[in-house]
Amino acid sequence: MNKSAKRRLVVVGGIVVIAMLVIVAIAGSGGSASSLSIADVLGGNYDGKKVQVSGAVVADSLTSEGSTAVFKIAPEGVDAADSEQALTVQYNGALPATFGTGVVAICTGTVDGKTLEASEMVTKCPSKYESAEGSLTVKGLLDQRDSMMFKDTKVCGYVKGEINDAQADFRFTIESQGETLKVVYDGGLDEAITDGTALVISGHLDSDGVFVATEQPSIDSSIKA
C-alpha cells in the first residue's frame, strides 16, 4: 500500500470515529427520563436533567402564560395546600380533557430549579358510571330554576358539541328535552365522554344560568355498551 492510500485510510478512519462519537453523544443527551418522586425533585439537585414525575393536580393552581399552562402537582393523599410538597409544572401543549383538579398527571421534562418544564404529559383517566334514575332533565331543571337555584341536585342529558379543557369558561353543554345547559367543572373527565354521550351530573344551578358540577360527571350506565 502506497503512502497516499495509507493517508486516505487514516483520514477515512478518523471520520468514522468522529461520526461514532457524535452519534453516542446525541444518543446520550436524548436518553430516557429518570422516574422520580416530587420530593426527590424538590429536595435534590436535578437541574437540567430529564425526569418523569407524577402527582395529583392541585386545586385552583392552573394558570396560563401565553400558550403555556402552569399548574402544581402534589403527592396523592397529601394536603395540596402545603406548598412545600407541591411541584410547579410548565407545560406547553394542549391539555387533555381528562386533565383537572385531583387528576394524576404524569409529566416528563427538564428540571429548572423548583419547576418542571414538561414536554410530555399524560393523565390517569378517571372513570365513573351512574344511572340517570332520580335526576332531572335540563328542561325539568330550567322550568323550576327559581326554586332550584343553588340547590344540590342531579341533571341528565346528552353532550352537545365539543369538550373544552379545564381553562375554558365551561367544560361542555348538555341537552335534553330540547333545552341546553352549560356545565362548569374543573376536574378530570372520562376520556369516553364525547359529543352525544349521555351523562348524569351532580351539582347545582348557578345564578348566571350555568350548572356547576361538584362531582365527576358520570356516564349513564343504563345505555352503556
mmCIF file of C-alpha atoms in Angstrom:
data_model
loop_
_atom_site.group_PDB
_atom_site.id
_atom_site.type_symbol
_atom_site.label_atom_id
_atom_site.label_comp_id
_atom_site.label_asym_id
_atom_site.label_seq_id
_atom_site.Cartn_x
_atom_site.Cartn_y
_atom_site.Cartn_z
ATOM 1 C CA MET A 1 0.000 0.000 0.000
ATOM 2 C CA ASN A 2 1.495 3.375 -1.008
ATOM 3 C CA LYS A 3 1.674 6.433 1.268
ATOM 4 C CA SER A 4 -1.216 8.181 -0.442
ATOM 5 C CA ALA A 5 -3.530 5.222 0.118
ATOM 6 C CA LYS A 6 -2.433 4.985 3.739
ATOM 7 C CA ARG A 7 -3.199 8.672 4.284
ATOM 8 C CA ARG A 8 -6.670 8.248 2.771
ATOM 9 C CA LEU A 9 -7.291 5.233 5.014
ATOM 10 C CA VAL A 10 -6.259 7.211 8.114
ATOM 11 C CA VAL A 11 -8.496 10.156 7.151
ATOM 12 C CA VAL A 12 -11.490 7.881 6.477
ATOM 13 C CA GLY A 13 -10.882 6.050 9.747
ATOM 14 C CA GLY A 14 -10.763 9.350 11.625
ATOM 15 C CA ILE A 15 -14.038 10.496 10.106
ATOM 16 C CA VAL A 16 -15.718 7.231 11.093
ATOM 17 C CA VAL A 17 -14.504 7.570 14.699
ATOM 18 C CA ILE A 18 -15.699 11.190 14.922
ATOM 19 C CA ALA A 19 -19.113 10.237 13.497
ATOM 20 C CA MET A 20 -19.464 7.440 16.048
ATOM 21 C CA LEU A 21 -18.588 9.805 18.895
ATOM 22 C CA VAL A 22 -21.204 12.305 17.694
ATOM 23 C CA ILE A 23 -23.871 9.595 17.489
ATOM 24 C CA VAL A 24 -23.056 8.379 21.014
ATOM 25 C CA ALA A 25 -23.188 11.937 22.344
ATOM 26 C CA ILE A 26 -26.588 12.593 20.730
ATOM 27 C CA ALA A 27 -27.981 9.307 21.989
ATOM 28 C CA GLY A 28 -26.743 10.063 25.485
ATOM 29 C CA SER A 29 -28.306 13.520 25.591
ATOM 30 C CA GLY A 30 -31.676 12.159 24.493
ATOM 31 C CA GLY A 31 -31.743 9.277 26.937
ATOM 32 C CA SER A 32 -34.791 8.092 28.792
ATOM 33 C CA ALA A 33 -36.102 10.118 31.704
ATOM 34 C CA SER A 34 -35.433 9.083 35.289
ATOM 35 C CA SER A 35 -38.606 8.373 37.250
ATOM 36 C CA LEU A 36 -38.564 10.489 40.422
ATOM 37 C CA SER A 37 -40.959 11.455 43.186
ATOM 38 C CA ILE A 38 -41.975 15.059 43.782
ATOM 39 C CA ALA A 39 -39.919 15.015 46.985
ATOM 40 C CA ASP A 40 -36.866 13.860 45.012
ATOM 41 C CA VAL A 41 -37.127 16.787 42.594
ATOM 42 C CA LEU A 42 -37.778 19.377 45.304
ATOM 43 C CA GLY A 43 -35.028 18.115 47.551
ATOM 44 C CA GLY A 44 -32.348 17.069 45.087
ATOM 45 C CA ASN A 45 -30.041 18.681 42.573
ATOM 46 C CA TYR A 46 -31.599 17.718 39.257
ATOM 47 C CA ASP A 47 -31.250 20.980 37.327
ATOM 48 C CA GLY A 48 -31.053 20.348 33.591
ATOM 49 C CA LYS A 49 -31.877 16.654 33.937
ATOM 50 C CA LYS A 50 -34.725 14.893 32.154
ATOM 51 C CA VAL A 51 -37.126 13.325 34.645
ATOM 52 C CA GLN A 52 -40.622 11.890 34.884
ATOM 53 C CA VAL A 53 -42.774 12.887 37.860
ATOM 54 C CA SER A 54 -46.383 12.118 38.741
ATOM 55 C CA GLY A 55 -48.757 13.778 41.175
ATOM 56 C CA ALA A 56 -52.322 14.989 41.713
ATOM 57 C CA VAL A 57 -53.221 18.361 40.169
ATOM 58 C CA VAL A 58 -53.644 20.943 42.946
ATOM 59 C CA ALA A 59 -56.991 22.775 43.054
ATOM 60 C CA ASP A 60 -57.016 26.359 41.715
ATOM 61 C CA SER A 61 -53.361 26.129 40.642
ATOM 62 C CA LEU A 62 -53.921 26.205 36.870
ATOM 63 C CA THR A 63 -52.962 29.450 35.118
ATOM 64 C CA SER A 64 -51.763 30.401 31.640
ATOM 65 C CA GLU A 65 -48.649 32.184 30.432
ATOM 66 C CA GLY A 66 -49.231 32.654 26.728
ATOM 67 C CA SER A 67 -49.574 29.169 25.238
ATOM 68 C CA THR A 68 -48.049 27.572 28.336
ATOM 69 C CA ALA A 69 -50.202 26.020 31.052
ATOM 70 C CA VAL A 70 -48.770 26.403 34.556
ATOM 71 C CA PHE A 71 -50.067 24.265 37.419
ATOM 72 C CA LYS A 72 -48.933 22.397 40.521
ATOM 73 C CA ILE A 73 -48.901 18.712 41.374
ATOM 74 C CA ALA A 74 -48.658 17.172 44.835
ATOM 75 C CA PRO A 75 -48.270 13.584 46.075
ATOM 76 C CA GLU A 76 -51.564 11.710 46.175
ATOM 77 C CA GLY A 77 -53.129 11.838 49.618
ATOM 78 C CA VAL A 78 -51.088 14.854 50.701
ATOM 79 C CA ASP A 79 -52.702 18.146 51.728
ATOM 80 C CA ALA A 80 -52.400 20.069 48.464
ATOM 81 C CA ALA A 81 -52.392 23.358 50.378
ATOM 82 C CA ASP A 82 -48.915 22.511 51.640
ATOM 83 C CA SER A 83 -46.846 24.351 49.048
ATOM 84 C CA GLU A 84 -43.649 22.790 50.390
ATOM 85 C CA GLN A 85 -44.753 19.462 48.912
ATOM 86 C CA ALA A 86 -46.100 20.775 45.600
ATOM 87 C CA LEU A 87 -44.120 20.958 42.352
ATOM 88 C CA THR A 88 -44.764 23.644 39.737
ATOM 89 C CA VAL A 89 -45.139 22.333 36.182
ATOM 90 C CA GLN A 90 -44.943 24.400 32.998
ATOM 91 C CA TYR A 91 -46.479 22.569 30.058
ATOM 92 C CA ASN A 92 -46.521 23.964 26.529
ATOM 93 C CA GLY A 93 -49.222 21.924 24.876
ATOM 94 C CA ALA A 94 -52.945 21.219 24.685
ATOM 95 C CA LEU A 95 -54.403 19.981 27.952
ATOM 96 C CA PRO A 96 -56.289 16.683 27.597
ATOM 97 C CA ALA A 97 -59.976 16.572 28.527
ATOM 98 C CA THR A 98 -59.092 14.256 31.405
ATOM 99 C CA PHE A 99 -56.943 16.983 32.996
ATOM 100 C CA GLY A 100 -58.404 18.650 36.080
ATOM 101 C CA THR A 101 -58.266 19.105 39.838
ATOM 102 C CA GLY A 102 -57.258 15.926 41.654
ATOM 103 C CA VAL A 103 -56.363 14.056 38.465
ATOM 104 C CA VAL A 104 -52.964 12.330 38.486
ATOM 105 C CA ALA A 105 -50.718 13.929 35.852
ATOM 106 C CA ILE A 106 -47.586 12.080 34.700
ATOM 107 C CA CYS A 107 -45.186 14.773 33.486
ATOM 108 C CA THR A 108 -41.903 14.337 31.627
ATOM 109 C CA GLY A 109 -39.443 17.150 31.095
ATOM 110 C CA THR A 110 -36.420 19.067 32.339
ATOM 111 C CA VAL A 111 -35.939 20.373 35.859
ATOM 112 C CA ASP A 112 -35.289 24.088 36.294
ATOM 113 C CA GLY A 113 -34.868 24.841 39.991
ATOM 114 C CA LYS A 114 -38.198 24.016 41.672
ATOM 115 C CA THR A 115 -40.044 23.877 38.334
ATOM 116 C CA LEU A 116 -40.525 21.061 35.839
ATOM 117 C CA GLU A 117 -40.587 22.271 32.235
ATOM 118 C CA ALA A 118 -42.667 19.433 30.815
ATOM 119 C CA SER A 119 -42.571 18.471 27.162
ATOM 120 C CA GLU A 120 -44.911 15.497 27.629
ATOM 121 C CA MET A 121 -47.887 14.835 29.882
ATOM 122 C CA VAL A 122 -50.445 12.073 30.248
ATOM 123 C CA THR A 123 -53.191 11.703 32.836
ATOM 124 C CA LYS A 124 -54.660 8.722 34.605
ATOM 125 C CA CYS A 125 -58.182 8.725 33.254
ATOM 126 C CA PRO A 126 -60.918 8.776 35.899
ATOM 127 C CA SER A 127 -63.952 6.644 35.173
ATOM 128 C CA LYS A 128 -67.369 6.506 36.812
ATOM 129 C CA TYR A 129 -70.793 5.276 35.751
ATOM 130 C CA GLU A 130 -74.185 6.052 37.259
ATOM 131 C CA SER A 131 -77.854 5.596 36.472
ATOM 132 C CA ALA A 132 -79.976 8.585 35.466
ATOM 133 C CA GLU A 133 -82.707 7.496 37.883
ATOM 134 C CA GLY A 134 -83.678 10.339 40.229
ATOM 135 C CA SER A 135 -82.128 13.082 38.069
ATOM 136 C CA LEU A 136 -83.855 15.981 36.318
ATOM 137 C CA THR A 137 -83.765 16.666 32.593
ATOM 138 C CA VAL A 138 -82.349 20.027 31.518
ATOM 139 C CA LYS A 139 -85.849 21.242 30.723
ATOM 140 C CA GLY A 140 -87.175 19.982 34.058
ATOM 141 C CA LEU A 141 -84.421 21.860 35.893
ATOM 142 C CA LEU A 142 -84.829 25.103 33.953
ATOM 143 C CA ASP A 143 -88.637 25.047 34.274
ATOM 144 C CA GLN A 144 -88.190 25.399 38.031
ATOM 145 C CA ARG A 145 -84.964 27.389 38.031
ATOM 146 C CA ASP A 146 -86.075 29.878 40.687
ATOM 147 C CA SER A 147 -86.693 27.210 43.296
ATOM 148 C CA MET A 148 -83.680 25.083 42.227
ATOM 149 C CA MET A 149 -81.057 27.841 42.302
ATOM 150 C CA PHE A 150 -78.017 26.694 44.346
ATOM 151 C CA LYS A 151 -79.882 23.556 45.423
ATOM 152 C CA ASP A 152 -77.937 20.285 45.206
ATOM 153 C CA THR A 153 -79.467 18.095 42.525
ATOM 154 C CA LYS A 154 -78.715 15.840 39.571
ATOM 155 C CA VAL A 155 -79.323 16.653 35.933
ATOM 156 C CA CYS A 156 -79.110 14.317 32.949
ATOM 157 C CA GLY A 157 -78.624 14.984 29.271
ATOM 158 C CA TYR A 158 -76.544 14.352 26.180
ATOM 159 C CA VAL A 159 -73.292 16.175 25.485
ATOM 160 C CA LYS A 160 -73.793 18.623 22.637
ATOM 161 C CA GLY A 161 -70.653 19.716 20.790
ATOM 162 C CA GLU A 162 -67.047 19.844 21.901
ATOM 163 C CA ILE A 163 -65.455 19.130 25.260
ATOM 164 C CA ASN A 164 -63.370 22.089 26.461
ATOM 165 C CA ASP A 165 -60.276 21.915 28.637
ATOM 166 C CA ALA A 166 -60.075 22.962 32.285
ATOM 167 C CA GLN A 167 -59.009 26.502 31.352
ATOM 168 C CA ALA A 168 -62.237 27.301 29.482
ATOM 169 C CA ASP A 169 -65.239 29.173 30.897
ATOM 170 C CA PHE A 170 -67.266 25.951 30.757
ATOM 171 C CA ARG A 171 -66.386 22.309 30.011
ATOM 172 C CA PHE A 172 -69.308 21.302 27.780
ATOM 173 C CA THR A 173 -73.005 21.724 27.014
ATOM 174 C CA ILE A 174 -75.694 19.118 27.672
ATOM 175 C CA GLU A 175 -79.131 18.864 26.055
ATOM 176 C CA SER A 176 -82.356 17.087 26.984
ATOM 177 C CA GLN A 177 -85.995 17.671 26.072
ATOM 178 C CA GLY A 178 -84.986 20.438 23.662
ATOM 179 C CA GLU A 179 -83.195 22.610 26.245
ATOM 180 C CA THR A 180 -79.439 23.134 26.655
ATOM 181 C CA LEU A 181 -77.294 23.882 29.685
ATOM 182 C CA LYS A 182 -73.633 24.814 30.047
ATOM 183 C CA VAL A 183 -71.707 22.806 32.637
ATOM 184 C CA VAL A 184 -68.775 24.144 34.648
ATOM 185 C CA TYR A 185 -66.320 21.592 36.072
ATOM 186 C CA ASP A 186 -62.607 21.887 36.875
ATOM 187 C CA GLY A 187 -61.865 18.201 37.447
ATOM 188 C CA GLY A 188 -60.879 15.433 35.061
ATOM 189 C CA LEU A 189 -63.349 13.828 32.676
ATOM 190 C CA ASP A 190 -63.617 10.260 31.493
ATOM 191 C CA GLU A 191 -61.960 10.144 28.076
ATOM 192 C CA ALA A 192 -65.041 8.301 26.773
ATOM 193 C CA ILE A 193 -67.120 11.470 27.196
ATOM 194 C CA THR A 194 -67.606 12.997 23.747
ATOM 195 C CA ASP A 195 -70.352 14.628 21.674
ATOM 196 C CA GLY A 196 -73.546 12.598 22.172
ATOM 197 C CA THR A 197 -72.552 10.864 25.430
ATOM 198 C CA ALA A 198 -75.380 10.511 27.975
ATOM 199 C CA LEU A 199 -74.385 11.945 31.362
ATOM 200 C CA VAL A 200 -75.666 12.269 34.905
ATOM 201 C CA ILE A 201 -74.204 15.305 36.676
ATOM 202 C CA SER A 202 -74.362 16.197 40.378
ATOM 203 C CA GLY A 203 -74.170 19.871 41.349
ATOM 204 C CA HIS A 204 -76.313 22.982 41.375
ATOM 205 C CA LEU A 205 -77.719 25.633 39.085
ATOM 206 C CA ASP A 206 -75.862 28.930 39.471
ATOM 207 C CA SER A 207 -77.279 32.460 39.292
ATOM 208 C CA ASP A 208 -75.733 33.030 35.854
ATOM 209 C CA GLY A 209 -77.629 30.082 34.377
ATOM 210 C CA VAL A 210 -74.808 27.520 34.274
ATOM 211 C CA PHE A 211 -74.732 24.205 36.100
ATOM 212 C CA VAL A 212 -71.752 23.862 38.469
ATOM 213 C CA ALA A 213 -70.761 20.197 38.771
ATOM 214 C CA THR A 214 -69.497 19.261 42.225
ATOM 215 C CA GLU A 215 -68.535 15.696 41.292
ATOM 216 C CA GLN A 216 -67.120 13.989 38.248
ATOM 217 C CA PRO A 217 -69.882 13.792 35.584
ATOM 218 C CA SER A 218 -70.995 10.201 35.146
ATOM 219 C CA ILE A 219 -71.777 8.238 32.008
ATOM 220 C CA ASP A 220 -75.338 6.923 32.153
ATOM 221 C CA SER A 221 -74.944 3.199 32.882
ATOM 222 C CA SER A 222 -78.433 2.418 31.597
ATOM 223 C CA ILE A 223 -77.246 2.848 27.994
ATOM 224 C CA LYS A 224 -73.560 1.925 28.468
ATOM 225 C CA ALA A 225 -72.424 -0.673 25.957
#
